[in-house]
CSV table of C-alpha atoms and ligand atoms in Angstrom, one decimal:
chain,number,residue,atom,x,y,z
A,22,MET,CA,88.2,106.7,82.1
A,23,ILE,CA,88.6,110.0,84.0
A,24,TYR,CA,91.0,109.8,86.9
A,25,SER,CA,91.8,112.2,89.8
A,26,VAL,CA,95.1,112.0,91.5
A,27,SER,CA,96.9,113.3,94.6
A,28,ILE,CA,100.5,112.6,95.5
A,29,ASN,CA,101.6,113.2,99.0
A,30,GLY,CA,98.5,115.3,99.6
A,31,VAL,CA,99.0,117.5,96.5
A,32,LEU,CA,96.3,117.3,93.8
A,33,THR,CA,98.0,116.5,90.6
A,34,ASP,CA,96.9,116.5,86.9
A,35,PRO,CA,96.6,112.7,86.1
A,36,LYS,CA,98.5,113.3,82.8
A,37,GLN,CA,101.4,114.7,84.7
A,38,ALA,CA,101.2,112.4,87.7
A,39,SER,CA,104.3,110.2,88.0
A,40,VAL,CA,106.5,108.4,90.5
A,41,SER,CA,110.2,108.1,90.2
A,42,ILE,CA,111.7,105.0,88.5
A,43,PHE,CA,113.7,104.7,91.7
A,44,ASP,CA,110.7,104.3,93.9
A,45,HIS,CA,111.0,100.8,95.5
A,46,GLY,CA,107.2,100.4,95.0
A,47,PHE,CA,107.9,100.5,91.3
A,48,LEU,CA,111.1,98.5,91.4
A,49,PHE,CA,110.2,95.7,93.8
A,50,GLY,CA,106.5,95.9,94.5
A,51,ASP,CA,107.6,97.3,97.9
A,52,SER,CA,104.3,99.0,98.7
A,53,VAL,CA,100.9,98.4,100.3
A,54,TYR,CA,97.5,99.6,99.2
A,55,GLU,CA,93.8,99.8,99.9
A,56,VAL,CA,90.7,100.3,97.8
A,57,VAL,CA,87.7,102.2,99.3
A,58,ARG,CA,84.6,103.3,97.7
A,59,THR,CA,81.8,105.8,98.2
A,60,ILE,CA,78.1,104.8,98.6
A,61,HIS,CA,75.4,107.5,98.5
A,62,GLY,CA,78.0,110.3,98.9
A,63,ARG,CA,79.8,108.7,101.9
A,64,ILE,CA,83.1,106.9,102.1
A,65,PHE,CA,82.1,103.4,103.1
A,66,ALA,CA,83.9,101.6,105.9
A,67,PHE,CA,86.9,104.0,105.8
A,68,GLU,CA,88.0,102.9,109.3
A,69,PRO,CA,88.5,99.2,108.7
A,70,HIS,CA,90.3,99.9,105.4
A,71,ILE,CA,92.6,102.5,106.9
A,72,ASP,CA,93.3,100.1,109.8
A,73,ARG,CA,94.2,97.4,107.3
A,74,LEU,CA,96.5,99.9,105.5
A,75,PHE,CA,98.3,100.6,108.7
A,76,SER,CA,98.5,96.9,109.5
A,77,SER,CA,99.9,96.1,106.1
A,78,ALA,CA,102.5,98.9,106.4
A,79,GLN,CA,103.5,97.7,109.8
A,80,GLN,CA,103.9,94.2,108.6
A,81,ILE,CA,106.4,95.3,106.0
A,82,GLY,CA,108.1,97.6,108.5
A,83,LEU,CA,107.0,100.8,106.8
A,84,GLU,CA,106.1,103.6,109.1
A,85,ILE,CA,103.3,105.9,107.7
A,86,PRO,CA,104.2,109.5,108.3
A,87,TRP,CA,100.5,110.6,108.0
A,88,SER,CA,97.7,110.2,110.5
A,89,ARG,CA,94.5,108.4,109.7
A,90,GLU,CA,92.8,111.9,109.8
A,91,ASP,CA,95.4,113.3,107.3
A,92,LEU,CA,94.5,110.4,104.9
A,93,ARG,CA,90.8,110.9,105.3
A,94,LYS,CA,91.2,114.6,104.6
A,95,ASP,CA,93.2,113.8,101.5
A,96,VAL,CA,90.6,111.4,100.2
A,97,VAL,CA,87.8,113.9,100.9
A,98,ALA,CA,89.8,116.6,99.1
A,99,LEU,CA,90.4,114.3,96.1
A,100,LEU,CA,86.8,113.3,95.9
A,101,LYS,CA,85.7,116.9,96.0
A,102,HIS,CA,88.2,117.8,93.3
A,103,SER,CA,87.1,114.8,91.1
A,104,GLN,CA,83.5,116.2,90.8
A,105,LEU,CA,82.3,112.6,90.6
A,106,GLU,CA,78.6,112.5,91.2
A,107,GLU,CA,78.3,108.8,90.9
A,108,GLU,CA,79.9,106.3,93.3
A,109,ALA,CA,83.6,106.5,93.4
A,110,TYR,CA,86.5,104.1,93.6
A,111,VAL,CA,89.6,105.3,95.5
A,112,ARG,CA,92.9,103.5,95.6
A,113,LEU,CA,95.4,104.5,98.3
A,114,ILE,CA,98.9,103.4,97.5
A,115,LEU,CA,101.7,103.7,100.0
A,116,THR,CA,105.2,103.1,98.5
A,117,ARG,CA,108.5,102.6,100.2
A,118,GLY,CA,109.7,105.7,98.3
A,119,VAL,CA,112.8,106.6,96.3
A,120,GLY,CA,116.0,104.8,97.1
A,121,GLU,CA,119.1,103.2,95.7
A,122,LEU,CA,118.9,100.6,92.9
A,123,ASN,CA,119.0,97.6,95.2
A,124,ILE,CA,116.4,95.9,97.3
A,125,ASP,CA,117.7,97.3,100.6
A,126,PRO,CA,114.9,99.6,101.8
A,127,SER,CA,117.2,101.4,104.2
A,128,SER,CA,118.1,103.9,101.4
A,129,CYS,CA,114.5,105.0,101.1
A,130,ARG,CA,113.9,108.0,103.2
A,131,ALA,CA,110.3,109.1,102.5
A,132,PRO,CA,107.3,106.9,101.8
A,133,GLN,CA,104.9,108.3,99.1
A,134,ILE,CA,101.1,108.2,99.3
A,135,ILE,CA,99.4,108.2,96.0
A,136,LEU,CA,95.6,108.5,95.8
A,137,ILE,CA,93.7,107.7,92.6
A,138,ALA,CA,89.9,108.2,92.2
A,139,LYS,CA,87.7,107.2,89.4
A,140,ALA,CA,84.0,106.2,88.9
A,141,LEU,CA,83.4,102.9,90.5
A,142,PRO,CA,83.6,100.1,87.9
A,143,ARG,CA,80.6,97.8,88.1
A,144,LEU,CA,80.0,94.3,87.1
A,145,PRO,CA,77.1,94.0,84.6
A,146,ALA,CA,73.7,93.7,86.4
A,147,SER,CA,73.5,90.1,85.0
A,148,ALA,CA,76.3,89.1,87.3
A,149,TYR,CA,74.0,89.6,90.3
A,150,THR,CA,71.0,87.9,88.7
A,151,ASP,CA,72.7,85.1,86.7
A,152,GLY,CA,75.9,84.6,88.6
A,153,ILE,CA,79.5,84.6,87.6
A,154,VAL,CA,81.9,81.7,86.6
A,155,LEU,CA,84.9,80.8,88.8
A,156,SER,CA,87.8,78.6,87.9
A,157,LEU,CA,90.0,76.6,90.2
A,158,VAL,CA,93.5,77.5,89.0
A,159,ASN,CA,96.9,75.9,89.3
A,160,THR,CA,98.7,79.1,90.5
A,161,LYS,CA,98.8,78.9,94.2
A,162,ARG,CA,98.2,81.7,96.7
A,163,ASN,CA,101.4,83.0,98.2
A,164,SER,CA,102.3,81.1,101.3
A,165,LYS,CA,101.6,83.0,104.5
A,166,HIS,CA,105.2,82.3,105.4
A,167,ALA,CA,106.3,84.3,102.3
A,168,THR,CA,104.6,87.6,101.4
A,169,ASN,CA,101.7,86.9,103.7
A,170,PRO,CA,98.4,87.3,101.7
A,171,GLY,CA,97.1,89.1,104.9
A,172,ILE,CA,99.2,92.0,103.8
A,173,LYS,CA,97.6,94.0,101.0
A,174,SER,CA,100.9,94.5,99.3
A,175,GLY,CA,101.4,96.1,95.9
A,176,ASN,CA,102.9,92.9,94.7
A,177,TYR,CA,100.0,91.1,93.0
A,178,LEU,CA,101.9,89.3,90.3
A,179,ASN,CA,100.8,85.9,91.7
A,180,ASN,CA,97.2,87.0,91.5
A,181,VAL,CA,97.8,88.4,88.0
A,182,LEU,CA,99.0,85.0,86.9
A,183,ALA,CA,96.0,83.3,88.6
A,184,LEU,CA,93.6,85.7,86.9
A,185,MET,CA,95.2,85.1,83.5
A,186,GLU,CA,94.6,81.3,84.0
A,187,ALA,CA,91.0,82.0,85.0
A,188,ARG,CA,90.4,84.1,81.9
A,189,LYS,CA,91.9,81.3,79.7
A,190,ASN,CA,89.3,79.0,81.3
A,191,LYS,CA,86.6,81.6,80.5
A,192,ALA,CA,86.0,82.4,84.1
A,193,LEU,CA,85.7,85.9,85.7
A,194,GLU,CA,87.6,85.0,88.9
A,195,ALA,CA,90.1,82.4,90.0
A,196,VAL,CA,89.9,80.3,93.1
A,197,MET,CA,93.4,79.7,94.5
A,198,LEU,CA,94.6,77.0,96.8
A,199,ASN,CA,97.5,77.3,99.3
A,200,GLU,CA,100.6,75.1,99.2
A,201,ASN,CA,98.8,72.5,101.3
A,202,GLY,CA,95.9,72.2,98.8
A,203,PHE,CA,93.3,74.2,100.9
A,204,ILE,CA,91.1,76.8,99.2
A,205,THR,CA,92.1,80.3,100.1
A,206,GLU,CA,90.4,83.1,98.1
A,207,CYS,CA,90.1,84.6,94.7
A,208,THR,CA,92.5,87.1,93.1
A,209,THR,CA,90.7,90.2,94.4
A,210,SER,CA,87.8,88.8,96.4
A,211,ASN,CA,87.0,86.4,99.1
A,212,VAL,CA,85.1,83.2,98.4
A,213,PHE,CA,82.2,81.6,100.2
A,214,LEU,CA,80.5,78.2,99.7
A,215,VAL,CA,77.1,77.0,100.9
A,216,LYS,CA,76.3,73.4,101.8
A,217,ASP,CA,73.1,72.3,103.4
A,218,SER,CA,72.3,76.0,104.3
A,219,LYS,CA,75.6,76.3,106.1
A,220,ILE,CA,77.9,79.1,105.0
A,221,LEU,CA,81.5,78.0,104.6
A,222,THR,CA,84.6,80.2,104.0
A,223,PRO,CA,88.3,79.5,104.3
A,224,SER,CA,89.8,80.3,107.6
A,225,LEU,CA,92.3,83.2,107.8
A,226,GLU,CA,94.8,80.5,108.8
A,227,CYS,CA,94.8,79.3,105.2
A,228,GLY,CA,96.5,82.5,104.1
A,229,LEU,CA,94.2,85.1,102.6
A,230,LEU,CA,93.3,88.7,102.9
A,231,ALA,CA,90.9,89.5,105.8
A,232,GLY,CA,88.4,91.2,103.6
A,233,VAL,CA,86.3,94.0,105.0
A,234,THR,CA,83.3,92.7,103.2
A,235,ARG,CA,84.0,89.2,104.4
A,236,LYS,CA,84.1,90.3,108.0
A,237,LEU,CA,80.8,92.3,107.7
A,238,VAL,CA,79.1,89.3,106.0
A,239,LEU,CA,80.3,86.8,108.6
A,240,SER,CA,79.3,88.9,111.6
A,241,ARG,CA,75.9,89.8,110.3
A,242,ALA,CA,75.2,86.2,109.2
A,243,ARG,CA,76.2,85.0,112.7
A,244,ALA,CA,74.0,87.7,114.3
A,245,GLU,CA,71.1,86.5,112.2
A,246,GLY,CA,71.5,83.0,113.5
A,247,LEU,CA,72.8,81.6,110.2
A,248,THR,CA,75.3,78.7,110.5
A,249,VAL,CA,78.8,79.8,109.5
A,250,GLU,CA,82.1,77.9,109.5
A,251,GLU,CA,85.5,79.3,108.9
A,252,GLY,CA,87.5,76.2,108.1
A,253,PHE,CA,89.8,74.3,105.8
A,254,PHE,CA,88.2,73.2,102.5
A,255,LYS,CA,89.7,71.2,99.6
A,256,PRO,CA,88.8,71.2,95.9
A,257,GLU,CA,86.6,68.1,96.5
A,258,ASP,CA,84.4,70.2,98.7
A,259,LEU,CA,83.6,72.3,95.7
A,260,VAL,CA,81.9,69.4,94.0
A,261,ALA,CA,79.4,69.1,96.8
A,262,VAL,CA,78.4,72.7,97.3
A,263,ASP,CA,74.8,74.0,96.7
A,264,GLU,CA,75.8,77.6,96.3
A,265,ALA,CA,78.8,79.8,96.2
A,266,PHE,CA,79.5,83.6,96.2
A,267,ILE,CA,82.3,86.0,96.3
A,268,THR,CA,82.7,89.3,98.2
A,269,SER,CA,84.7,92.5,97.8
A,270,THR,CA,84.4,96.2,98.5
A,271,THR,CA,83.8,97.1,94.8
A,272,ARG,CA,81.4,94.2,94.0
A,273,ASP,CA,79.6,93.5,97.3
A,274,VAL,CA,78.1,89.9,97.3
A,275,VAL,CA,78.2,88.2,93.8
A,276,PRO,CA,76.6,84.8,93.2
A,277,VAL,CA,78.5,82.1,91.4
A,278,SER,CA,76.7,80.1,88.7
A,279,ARG,CA,79.5,77.7,87.8
A,280,ILE,CA,82.9,76.5,89.0
A,281,ASP,CA,84.7,75.2,86.0
A,282,ASP,CA,82.5,72.4,84.6
A,283,ARG,CA,80.2,72.2,87.6
A,284,SER,CA,77.0,74.3,87.3
A,285,LEU,CA,75.4,75.2,90.6
A,286,GLY,CA,71.6,74.9,91.0
A,287,VAL,CA,69.4,78.0,91.4
A,288,VAL,CA,71.3,81.2,91.1
A,289,PRO,CA,71.3,83.2,93.3
A,290,GLY,CA,70.5,80.4,95.8
A,291,PRO,CA,68.4,81.2,98.8
A,292,VAL,CA,71.3,81.6,101.2
A,293,THR,CA,73.3,83.8,98.8
A,294,LYS,CA,70.2,85.9,98.3
A,295,ARG,CA,69.7,86.3,102.1
A,296,VAL,CA,73.4,87.1,102.6
A,297,ALA,CA,73.3,89.7,99.8
A,298,ALA,CA,70.2,91.4,101.4
A,299,LEU,CA,71.7,91.3,104.9
A,300,TYR,CA,74.9,92.8,103.5
A,301,GLN,CA,73.0,95.7,101.9
A,302,ASP,CA,71.2,96.3,105.2
A,303,GLU,CA,74.5,96.3,107.0
A,304,VAL,CA,75.9,98.8,104.4
A,305,LYS,CA,72.9,101.0,105.1
A,306,LYS,CA,73.4,100.9,108.8
A,307,HIS,CA,77.1,101.9,108.4
A,308,LEU,CA,76.2,104.7,106.0
A,309,ASP,CA,73.6,106.1,108.5
A,310,LYS,CA,76.5,106.6,111.0
A,311,ASP,CA,78.9,108.2,108.4
A,312,CYS,CA,78.8,111.9,107.4
A,313,PRO,CA,78.2,112.6,103.8
A,314,LEU,CA,81.1,114.1,101.9
A,315,PRO,CA,80.7,117.9,102.4
A,316,HIS,CA,80.6,118.7,98.7
A,317,LEU,CA,77.8,116.2,98.2
A,318,ALA,CA,75.8,116.9,101.4
A,319,GLU,CA,73.0,118.8,99.7
A,320,LYS,CA,72.5,116.1,97.0
A,321,THR,CA,72.4,113.2,99.5
A,322,GLN,CA,69.8,114.6,101.9
B,404,LIG,N1,90.5,93.7,96.5
B,404,LIG,N2,91.1,89.2,98.6
B,404,LIG,C1,92.0,89.9,97.9
B,404,LIG,C2,93.2,89.3,97.4
B,404,LIG,C3,91.7,91.3,97.5
B,404,LIG,O1,92.5,92.0,96.8
B,404,LIG,C4,90.5,91.8,98.0
B,404,LIG,C5,90.1,93.3,97.7
B,404,LIG,C6,89.6,91.0,98.8
B,404,LIG,C7,88.3,91.6,99.3
B,404,LIG,O2,88.6,92.5,100.4
B,404,LIG,P1,87.5,93.7,100.7
B,404,LIG,O3,86.3,93.1,101.0
B,404,LIG,O4,88.2,94.3,101.9
B,404,LIG,O5,87.5,94.6,99.5
B,404,LIG,C8,90.0,89.7,99.1
B,404,LIG,C9,90.2,95.1,96.1
B,404,LIG,C10,88.8,95.5,96.0
B,404,LIG,C11,91.0,95.4,94.9
B,404,LIG,O6,92.2,95.1,94.9
B,404,LIG,O7,90.5,96.0,93.9
């Protein structure tokens, strides 16, 4: 994999790119991050992602010493430098910075912003035609009263454990419950269920990341008159569903063919198919408003 990196706005050879072992992001997972992508030479939905980065930082009491515009410029510069012609994945990582070897963040004077770009990793095309397998795992999503899952923090260990469990169960993604037994989300995606043509997804109250894709899917589905419910769902609800799908920035809308032992019917089901098409239309509408990246402008016209 070819990577491009910038650290605090300075383009850096990925082989030389490093952070201090005293950065609290490394020591304690004291960091926040975002993942954005490009589509047809444009950075897709940069604003909501950057808003979420600022919100995550604010919720861990970390002041970002860069403006939204600074960050956009840095991402554009990195993408230009990367020479990537295909769609790109860009990770923005904001760490607490270098401090003393104890958890107290007050010794950390300067946050670091690290940007990493690579070609967008894609699921095989069969995932979209045949669906993927989910597993309901024992590892619980963090309580929203602990490290709130609404914060996209650099501490994903809980999700790492959940994914390991899913992989043991031969599933691509893990469905996690909260401590009260309600379904929350997957390790790096949001989850949706369909029952009697109604689209169901866990309420943000359950403790989960407010996905950018989730929000676009929900608002467009509502605008089209589809019935949508953000609610509280238990594992027994999974038994009765007709369809399921997951959403994320890097994967869009992906149908689910099986949840552990329970195979779903037609995949993708009619509602999932409709939602996936509506989402693609929504993406197109957004892209029409966005400027192409200057270095790709000619190619995308
Ligand atoms: N993951 N839930 C979790 C826990 C996530 O990490 C993500 C995103 C999502 C989907 O959010 P969005 O639609 O804004 O991408 C839900 C990113 C893609 C990642 O970590 O790679």
